[in-house]
Protein backbone atom coordinates (compact mmCIF):
# COMPACT_ATOMS: atom_id res chain seq x y z
CA UNK A 1 -28.17 4.23 -85.65
CA UNK A 2 -27.33 4.20 -82.13
CA UNK A 3 -24.04 3.05 -80.67
CA UNK A 4 -23.71 -0.48 -80.27
CA UNK A 5 -21.45 -3.01 -78.46
CA UNK A 6 -20.04 -6.10 -79.66
CA UNK A 7 -23.32 -8.17 -78.90
CA UNK A 8 -25.54 -6.16 -81.33
CA UNK A 9 -26.10 -6.56 -84.87
CA UNK A 10 -28.10 -4.34 -87.15
CA UNK A 11 -28.07 -2.92 -90.52
CA UNK A 12 -26.37 0.65 -90.97
CA UNK A 13 -29.52 3.08 -91.00
CA UNK A 14 -29.65 5.04 -94.21
CA UNK A 15 -26.03 3.86 -94.96
CA UNK A 16 -24.58 5.29 -91.69
CA UNK A 17 -22.56 3.69 -89.30
CA UNK A 18 -21.91 5.57 -86.01
CA UNK A 19 -18.96 4.72 -83.56
CA UNK A 20 -17.14 6.46 -80.82
CA UNK A 21 -13.33 6.58 -80.63
CA UNK A 22 -12.93 4.48 -77.52
CA UNK A 23 -14.87 2.65 -74.94
CA UNK A 24 -18.56 1.50 -75.36
CA UNK A 25 -19.65 1.88 -78.84
CA UNK A 26 -16.32 2.07 -80.29
CA UNK A 27 -17.26 -1.27 -82.08
CA UNK A 28 -20.42 -2.76 -83.52
CA UNK A 29 -21.36 -5.80 -85.87
CA UNK A 30 -23.29 -4.85 -88.98
CA UNK A 31 -24.50 -6.59 -92.01
CA UNK A 32 -22.36 -5.61 -95.15
CA UNK A 33 -21.95 -6.76 -98.66
CA UNK A 34 -18.46 -8.14 -99.41
CA UNK A 35 -17.80 -4.98 -101.48
CA UNK A 36 -18.91 -2.51 -98.62
CA UNK A 37 -16.61 -4.45 -96.22
CA UNK A 38 -13.77 -4.43 -98.62
CA UNK A 39 -13.82 -0.70 -99.11
CA UNK A 40 -14.10 -0.16 -95.57
CA UNK A 41 -11.08 -2.21 -94.82
CA UNK A 42 -9.08 -0.91 -97.41
CA UNK A 43 -9.93 2.92 -96.62
CA UNK A 44 -8.39 2.04 -93.05
CA UNK A 45 -10.74 4.57 -91.52
CA UNK A 46 -11.99 1.72 -89.36
CA UNK A 47 -10.69 -1.91 -88.72
CA UNK A 48 -13.05 -4.63 -90.27
CA UNK A 49 -13.06 -8.37 -89.38
CA UNK A 50 -15.67 -11.14 -89.70
CA UNK A 51 -17.63 -11.90 -92.71
CA UNK A 52 -19.08 -13.20 -95.09
CA UNK A 53 -22.16 -11.16 -94.18
CA UNK A 54 -21.92 -10.06 -90.67
CA UNK A 55 -18.85 -7.68 -89.98
CA UNK A 56 -17.34 -6.52 -86.90
CA UNK A 57 -16.57 -2.50 -87.36
CA UNK A 58 -14.05 -0.97 -84.94
CA UNK A 59 -12.93 2.49 -84.67
CA UNK A 60 -9.45 3.78 -85.01
CA UNK A 61 -7.52 6.70 -84.13
CA UNK A 62 -9.99 8.62 -86.74
CA UNK A 63 -12.69 10.86 -85.66
CA UNK A 64 -15.19 12.91 -87.81
CA UNK A 65 -17.22 11.70 -90.69
CA UNK A 66 -15.91 9.71 -93.82
CA UNK A 67 -17.87 8.77 -96.76
CA UNK A 68 -16.57 5.22 -98.25
CA UNK A 69 -18.32 4.01 -101.12
CA UNK A 70 -22.15 4.18 -100.42
CA UNK A 71 -21.44 4.37 -96.47
CA UNK A 72 -21.08 7.04 -94.07
CA UNK A 73 -19.03 6.29 -91.07
CA UNK A 74 -19.46 8.93 -88.13
CA UNK A 75 -16.95 8.56 -85.25
CA UNK A 76 -17.32 10.75 -82.14
CA UNK A 77 -14.16 11.88 -80.33
CA UNK A 78 -13.48 10.74 -76.86
CA UNK A 79 -12.72 14.52 -75.74
CA UNK A 80 -15.02 17.56 -76.14
CA UNK A 81 -15.28 19.11 -79.54
CA UNK A 82 -14.08 22.36 -78.31
CA UNK A 83 -10.78 20.93 -76.68
CA UNK A 84 -10.13 18.90 -79.96
CA UNK A 85 -10.44 22.21 -82.25
CA UNK A 86 -7.98 23.71 -79.33
CA UNK A 87 -5.57 21.04 -79.72
CA UNK A 88 -5.64 21.31 -83.79
CA UNK A 89 -5.69 25.13 -83.62
CA UNK A 90 -3.00 25.17 -81.07
CA UNK A 91 -0.68 23.17 -83.25
CA UNK A 92 -0.94 25.34 -86.28
CA UNK A 93 -0.76 28.67 -84.45
CA UNK A 94 -0.06 28.87 -80.79
CA UNK A 95 -0.34 32.74 -80.91
CA UNK A 96 -3.89 32.73 -81.74
CA UNK A 97 -5.53 29.44 -80.37
CA UNK A 98 -5.44 30.37 -76.66
CA UNK A 99 -8.95 29.86 -75.70
CA UNK A 100 -10.62 26.60 -76.26
CA UNK A 101 -13.97 27.11 -75.45
CA UNK A 102 -16.21 27.69 -78.53
CA UNK A 103 -19.52 28.33 -76.81
CA UNK A 104 -21.75 25.92 -78.94
CA UNK A 105 -23.89 23.18 -78.39
CA UNK A 106 -21.83 19.98 -79.23
CA UNK A 107 -24.60 17.46 -79.08
CA UNK A 108 -24.92 17.59 -82.78
CA UNK A 109 -21.60 16.17 -83.41
CA UNK A 110 -18.03 17.28 -84.78
CA UNK A 111 -19.19 18.12 -88.44
CA UNK A 112 -22.24 20.22 -87.52
CA UNK A 113 -20.33 22.15 -84.80
CA UNK A 114 -17.29 23.01 -86.85
CA UNK A 115 -19.86 24.14 -89.85
CA UNK A 116 -21.88 26.11 -87.29
CA UNK A 117 -18.81 27.87 -85.81
CA UNK A 118 -17.39 28.72 -89.26
CA UNK A 119 -20.60 30.13 -90.23
CA UNK A 120 -20.54 32.34 -87.07
CA UNK A 121 -16.85 33.44 -87.75
CA UNK A 122 -17.66 34.21 -91.45
CA UNK A 123 -20.71 36.25 -90.63
CA UNK A 124 -18.61 38.27 -88.03
CA UNK A 125 -16.10 38.75 -90.64
CA UNK A 126 -18.04 39.94 -93.53
CA UNK A 127 -21.02 41.76 -91.79
CA UNK A 128 -19.48 45.13 -92.29
CA UNK A 129 -18.92 44.53 -95.90
CA UNK A 130 -16.39 42.43 -97.93
CA UNK A 131 -12.80 43.18 -97.42
CA UNK A 132 -11.26 44.95 -100.42
CA UNK A 133 -7.93 45.03 -101.72
CA UNK A 134 -5.77 45.81 -104.62
CA UNK A 135 -5.05 43.00 -106.91
CA UNK A 136 -2.90 43.18 -110.14
CA UNK A 137 -4.72 42.05 -113.40
CA UNK A 138 -3.03 40.89 -116.30
CA UNK A 139 -4.96 41.09 -119.83
CA UNK A 140 -4.32 41.60 -123.59
CA UNK A 141 -5.99 44.55 -124.79
CA UNK A 142 -6.16 46.90 -127.72
CA UNK A 143 -6.31 49.81 -125.60
CA UNK A 144 -3.47 50.79 -123.45
CA UNK A 145 -4.93 50.50 -119.83
CA UNK A 146 -2.53 50.53 -116.85
CA UNK A 147 1.15 49.47 -117.72
CA UNK A 148 2.53 47.70 -120.42
CA UNK A 149 4.33 44.30 -119.35
CA UNK A 150 7.38 44.43 -121.74
CA UNK A 151 8.40 40.72 -120.97
CA UNK A 152 5.02 39.43 -121.78
CA UNK A 153 4.50 41.59 -124.76
CA UNK A 154 7.86 40.40 -126.23
CA UNK A 155 7.35 36.57 -125.40
CA UNK A 156 3.39 36.65 -126.31
CA UNK A 157 3.63 38.65 -129.48
CA UNK A 158 7.08 38.47 -130.79
CA UNK A 159 7.74 41.97 -131.81
CA UNK A 160 4.26 42.84 -132.85
CA UNK A 161 2.81 46.17 -131.24
CA UNK A 162 -0.73 45.17 -130.62
CA UNK A 163 -2.42 43.69 -128.63
CA UNK A 164 -0.88 45.09 -125.78
CA UNK A 165 0.06 43.21 -122.72
CA UNK A 166 -0.93 45.36 -120.09
CA UNK A 167 -1.62 44.98 -116.18
CA UNK A 168 -3.40 47.26 -113.79
CA UNK A 169 -4.30 47.37 -110.14
CA UNK A 170 -8.00 46.66 -109.22
CA UNK A 171 -9.52 47.46 -105.88
CA UNK A 172 -11.60 44.55 -105.44
CA UNK A 173 -13.13 42.01 -103.34
CA UNK A 174 -11.65 39.25 -105.21
CA UNK A 175 -8.62 38.83 -102.97
CA UNK A 176 -7.30 35.73 -101.39
CA UNK A 177 -9.05 36.18 -97.88
CA UNK A 178 -12.41 36.13 -99.52
CA UNK A 179 -11.64 33.47 -102.15
CA UNK A 180 -10.30 31.30 -99.39
CA UNK A 181 -13.47 31.71 -97.22
CA UNK A 182 -15.62 31.05 -100.12
CA UNK A 183 -13.61 27.89 -101.07
CA UNK A 184 -13.94 26.61 -97.53
CA UNK A 185 -17.84 27.32 -97.65
CA UNK A 186 -18.09 25.28 -100.72
CA UNK A 187 -16.25 22.51 -99.13
CA UNK A 188 -18.34 22.40 -96.06
CA UNK A 189 -21.44 22.38 -98.12
CA UNK A 190 -20.39 19.10 -99.74
CA UNK A 191 -20.05 17.21 -96.52
CA UNK A 192 -22.84 15.12 -95.42
CA UNK A 193 -24.82 16.21 -91.98
CA UNK A 194 -23.70 19.74 -91.46
CA UNK A 195 -27.07 20.31 -89.82
CA UNK A 196 -28.61 23.79 -89.28
CA UNK A 197 -25.40 25.51 -90.51
CA UNK A 198 -26.17 24.60 -94.08
CA UNK A 199 -28.89 27.65 -94.53
CA UNK A 200 -26.47 30.21 -93.24
CA UNK A 201 -23.61 28.78 -95.50
CA UNK A 202 -25.70 28.76 -98.40
CA UNK A 203 -26.90 32.46 -97.84
CA UNK A 204 -23.13 33.33 -97.39
CA UNK A 205 -22.24 31.36 -100.46
CA UNK A 206 -24.99 33.37 -102.25
CA UNK A 207 -23.88 36.90 -101.16
CA UNK A 208 -20.03 36.11 -101.86
CA UNK A 209 -20.62 34.11 -104.93
CA UNK A 210 -21.38 37.00 -107.39
CA UNK A 211 -18.22 39.13 -106.47
CA UNK A 212 -15.67 36.33 -105.48
CA UNK A 213 -13.88 33.67 -107.28
CA UNK A 214 -13.59 30.61 -104.95
CA UNK A 215 -9.59 29.36 -104.57
CA UNK A 216 -9.06 26.92 -107.09
CA UNK A 217 -6.05 25.65 -105.80
CA UNK A 218 -5.89 22.32 -103.79
CA UNK A 219 -3.36 23.85 -101.34
CA UNK A 220 -3.99 26.28 -98.34
CA UNK A 221 -3.58 29.54 -99.93
CA UNK A 222 -0.98 32.14 -98.66
CA UNK A 223 -2.45 34.89 -96.65
CA UNK A 224 -0.82 37.36 -94.62
CA UNK A 225 -2.38 38.66 -91.27
CA UNK A 226 -2.61 42.27 -90.98
CA UNK A 227 -4.24 45.17 -89.18
CA UNK A 228 -6.44 45.56 -92.35
CA UNK A 229 -7.89 42.15 -92.11
CA UNK A 230 -8.06 41.75 -88.47
CA UNK A 231 -11.70 40.81 -88.44
CA UNK A 232 -10.92 37.94 -90.92
CA UNK A 233 -8.38 36.27 -88.71
CA UNK A 234 -10.67 33.75 -86.67
CA UNK A 235 -12.59 32.65 -89.87
CA UNK A 236 -9.31 32.14 -91.80
CA UNK A 237 -7.54 30.13 -88.89
CA UNK A 238 -10.69 27.94 -88.91
CA UNK A 239 -10.84 27.62 -92.49
CA UNK A 240 -7.26 26.52 -92.56
CA UNK A 241 -8.11 23.51 -89.99
CA UNK A 242 -11.23 22.55 -92.20
CA UNK A 243 -9.16 22.42 -95.24
CA UNK A 244 -6.60 20.14 -93.38
CA UNK A 245 -9.41 17.74 -92.36
CA UNK A 246 -11.80 17.71 -95.36
CA UNK A 247 -9.70 17.22 -98.36
CA UNK A 248 -12.35 16.26 -101.00
CA UNK A 249 -10.39 12.91 -101.90
CA UNK A 250 -8.22 11.75 -99.28
CA UNK A 251 -7.79 8.25 -97.78
CA UNK A 252 -5.10 7.06 -95.42
CA UNK A 253 -5.50 3.58 -97.21
CA UNK A 254 -5.64 2.49 -100.74
CA UNK A 255 -9.14 3.80 -101.15
CA UNK A 256 -10.16 7.29 -101.68
CA UNK A 257 -12.25 8.71 -98.91
CA UNK A 258 -14.35 11.97 -98.75
CA UNK A 259 -15.45 13.58 -95.60
CA UNK A 260 -14.13 15.34 -92.57
CA UNK A 261 -11.86 13.69 -90.17
CA UNK A 262 -8.93 14.01 -87.71
CA UNK A 263 -6.40 11.50 -86.90
CA UNK A 264 -6.00 11.55 -83.33
CA UNK A 265 -2.52 10.50 -83.14
CA UNK A 266 -1.31 12.98 -85.28
CA UNK A 267 -3.40 15.80 -83.52
CA UNK A 268 -1.74 14.57 -80.08
CA UNK A 269 1.78 14.32 -81.42
CA UNK A 270 1.89 17.71 -82.95
CA UNK A 271 0.10 19.39 -79.83
CA UNK A 272 2.68 17.65 -77.52
CA UNK A 273 5.65 18.71 -79.52
CA UNK A 274 4.51 22.44 -80.14
CA UNK A 275 3.27 23.09 -76.58
CA UNK A 276 6.00 21.27 -74.79
CA UNK A 277 8.51 23.03 -76.93
CA UNK A 278 6.80 26.34 -76.20
CA UNK A 279 7.07 25.77 -72.50
CA UNK A 280 10.86 24.63 -72.50
CA UNK A 281 12.00 27.90 -74.40
CA UNK A 282 10.96 30.26 -71.21
CA UNK A 283 12.78 32.43 -69.33
CA UNK A 284 13.60 29.90 -66.45
CA UNK A 285 15.25 27.41 -68.90
CA UNK A 286 18.34 27.71 -71.10
CA UNK A 287 18.38 25.83 -74.03
CA UNK A 288 16.86 25.02 -77.26
CA UNK A 289 14.46 22.51 -79.02
CA UNK A 290 14.70 20.53 -82.38
CA UNK A 291 11.55 18.83 -83.72
CA UNK A 292 11.44 15.75 -85.63
CA UNK A 293 15.11 15.61 -85.07
CA UNK A 294 16.92 13.65 -87.60
CA UNK A 295 19.83 11.11 -86.29
CA UNK A 296 21.65 7.88 -86.92
CA UNK A 297 21.71 4.78 -84.55
CA UNK A 298 24.69 3.18 -86.23
CA UNK A 299 27.97 4.16 -87.40
CA UNK A 300 27.32 3.05 -90.81
CA UNK A 301 24.62 5.82 -91.03
CA UNK A 302 21.96 3.29 -92.34
CA UNK A 303 19.43 3.20 -89.54
CA UNK A 304 17.49 6.56 -89.31
CA UNK A 305 15.88 7.84 -86.27
CA UNK A 306 13.43 10.92 -85.93
CA UNK A 307 12.36 11.64 -82.14
CA UNK A 308 9.38 14.14 -81.91
CA UNK A 309 11.40 16.61 -79.72
CA UNK A 310 15.25 16.90 -78.74
CA UNK A 311 16.20 19.39 -75.69
CA UNK A 312 19.59 20.79 -75.95
CA UNK A 313 21.53 22.34 -72.92
CA UNK A 314 24.88 23.45 -72.52
CA UNK A 315 25.77 22.43 -76.14
CA UNK A 316 24.54 18.76 -75.82
CA UNK A 317 21.38 16.70 -75.96
CA UNK A 318 19.69 16.63 -72.43
CA UNK A 319 16.90 14.93 -72.98
CA UNK A 320 14.81 13.24 -75.94
CA UNK A 321 10.87 13.32 -76.01
CA UNK A 322 8.55 11.21 -77.93
CA UNK A 323 4.82 11.30 -78.10
CA UNK A 324 2.46 8.46 -78.61
CA UNK A 325 -1.64 8.91 -78.52
CA UNK A 326 -2.27 5.23 -77.21
CA UNK A 327 -0.32 2.89 -74.89
CA UNK A 328 -3.02 0.19 -74.58
CA UNK A 329 -1.01 -2.64 -73.32
CA UNK A 330 2.20 -3.70 -71.46
CA UNK A 331 3.54 -5.03 -74.83
CA UNK A 332 2.77 -1.42 -76.50
CA UNK A 333 4.60 0.10 -73.66
CA UNK A 334 7.67 -2.08 -73.83
CA UNK A 335 8.24 -1.62 -77.62
CA UNK A 336 7.88 2.13 -77.34
CA UNK A 337 10.46 2.07 -74.34
CA UNK A 338 12.76 0.35 -76.63
CA UNK A 339 12.52 3.02 -79.26
CA UNK A 340 13.06 5.61 -76.59
CA UNK A 341 16.20 3.86 -75.56
CA UNK A 342 17.48 3.82 -79.03
CA UNK A 343 17.07 7.71 -79.34
CA UNK A 344 19.09 7.98 -75.95
CA UNK A 345 21.89 5.76 -77.27
CA UNK A 346 22.05 7.40 -80.69
CA UNK A 347 21.89 11.15 -79.09
CA UNK A 348 24.29 10.17 -76.03
CA UNK A 349 22.08 11.37 -73.56
CA UNK A 350 20.77 9.77 -70.15
CA UNK A 351 17.21 10.94 -70.12
CA UNK A 352 14.30 9.62 -72.65
CA UNK A 353 10.49 10.56 -72.00
CA UNK A 354 7.50 9.12 -73.58
CA UNK A 355 4.30 11.12 -73.40
CA UNK A 356 1.03 9.51 -74.17
CA UNK A 357 -2.73 10.38 -73.54
CA UNK A 358 -4.31 8.92 -70.21
CA UNK A 359 -6.14 10.05 -67.34
CA UNK A 360 -5.63 7.36 -65.00
CA UNK A 361 -1.90 6.51 -65.36
CA UNK A 362 0.71 8.06 -63.00
CA UNK A 363 4.12 8.72 -64.35
CA UNK A 364 6.74 6.17 -63.85
CA UNK A 365 10.29 5.77 -64.29
CA UNK A 366 12.64 2.93 -65.43
CA UNK A 367 16.62 2.61 -65.15
CA UNK A 368 18.30 0.71 -67.97
CA UNK A 369 20.68 -1.74 -66.65
CA UNK A 370 24.42 -1.18 -67.13
CA UNK A 371 23.78 2.15 -68.87
CA UNK A 372 22.43 4.66 -66.39
CA UNK A 373 19.83 5.93 -68.91
CA UNK A 374 16.59 6.87 -67.35
CA UNK A 375 13.24 6.42 -69.29
CA UNK A 376 10.30 8.21 -68.03
CA UNK A 377 6.68 7.50 -68.93
CA UNK A 378 4.31 10.60 -68.59
CA UNK A 379 0.49 10.74 -69.21
CA UNK A 380 -1.41 13.76 -70.47
CA UNK A 381 -5.20 13.95 -69.65
CA UNK A 382 -6.54 15.59 -72.73
CA UNK A 383 -10.17 15.66 -71.44
CA UNK A 384 -9.32 17.64 -68.22
CA UNK A 385 -12.10 20.10 -67.17
CA UNK A 386 -9.96 23.23 -67.81
CA UNK A 387 -7.27 24.49 -69.99
CA UNK A 388 -5.49 25.92 -67.27
CA UNK A 389 -4.95 22.20 -65.80
CA UNK A 390 -4.01 21.14 -69.22
CA UNK A 391 -1.12 23.90 -69.01
CA UNK A 392 -0.14 22.91 -65.44
CA UNK A 393 0.36 19.30 -66.94
CA UNK A 394 2.55 20.74 -69.77
CA UNK A 395 4.42 23.01 -67.07
CA UNK A 396 5.15 19.89 -65.07
CA UNK A 397 6.29 18.04 -67.84
CA UNK A 398 8.68 20.72 -69.17
CA UNK A 399 9.95 20.88 -65.81
CA UNK A 400 10.90 17.08 -65.73
CA UNK A 401 12.25 17.22 -69.40
CA UNK A 402 14.86 20.21 -68.47
CA UNK A 403 15.47 18.96 -65.09
CA UNK A 404 14.05 22.46 -63.79
CA UNK A 405 11.94 21.44 -60.85
CA UNK A 406 10.09 24.54 -59.71
């Protein structure tokens, strides 16, 4: 189904609703059953209004693909896929995600592009052969092989001599790195619409599956980057991104949702705090930062506040920063300014900064009457054509927060 505006009304084609994150195509009117509309509404992936047959579907701050009941919802981000992956990856590990261009045709959409990129990185990682390492195996045996595990022998057999509880080290490909890659391949293969990457992923699944057991846990496994697993680093970092975005049964609302999606406000806030904090801690600035700093607004210690970033200088709070993905209306701006003001009052500082994602809004400043507190609004253009320009915006923002005018 092509993107449509508010004047359109059409059935979802093959149960698929396509939207864009913002602008034209961010809303469409479709015919749905009451149950379908209820599930979509409760999933909170999209906003649903109207009825009883024709419903207005509007995108929220979620991008990607989500399967809700018998419907699929595809939401295209307003920034490029390569830029989105850069923002997500940078928040996870700034030292690794320095380059944002992934060199792929993004026309197919977010999920096919990510699947194709991951297939390429896995191929690069395992082409010389599966990485092997030593793994400790435990077993009960009537033959002594390896080392006797005395503690297990006592607790499992209560004084009996046999069977032996032994452990030995195997040099095997069944290590955490390979298990994590295989489990990530399985997750991608369960997603709808991964496109031409499916064939490559299925081949890799077949090649690895006979030697490696997939990671069975629901949490991202701990792996340690070393010189020995260096060729796996890019694939493993992307695997972490995929796991965070593709929990098999996750829903921001009361309905379980499967799919692959990013919550853009979370992506933006994480990126701004990590990237801004990194730039504040340079040789030209003396101080330190706290993220999600817990403070109290009242003397009774009942009102909790958690500003995204606090900049300390000379032993006191010099500035407080909060990041918001969208400031669409003046009333939204005013409410957020009151929030920043409460941070400044609680932390006894005279400078508060609100950072949001816009390309057409200049910075502005408001001085609070009778308080001498200055509230600053800054916009960051995530869709700028180059990463160098994005870095320059962050450097400028760091100068403003620290008071270091270079």
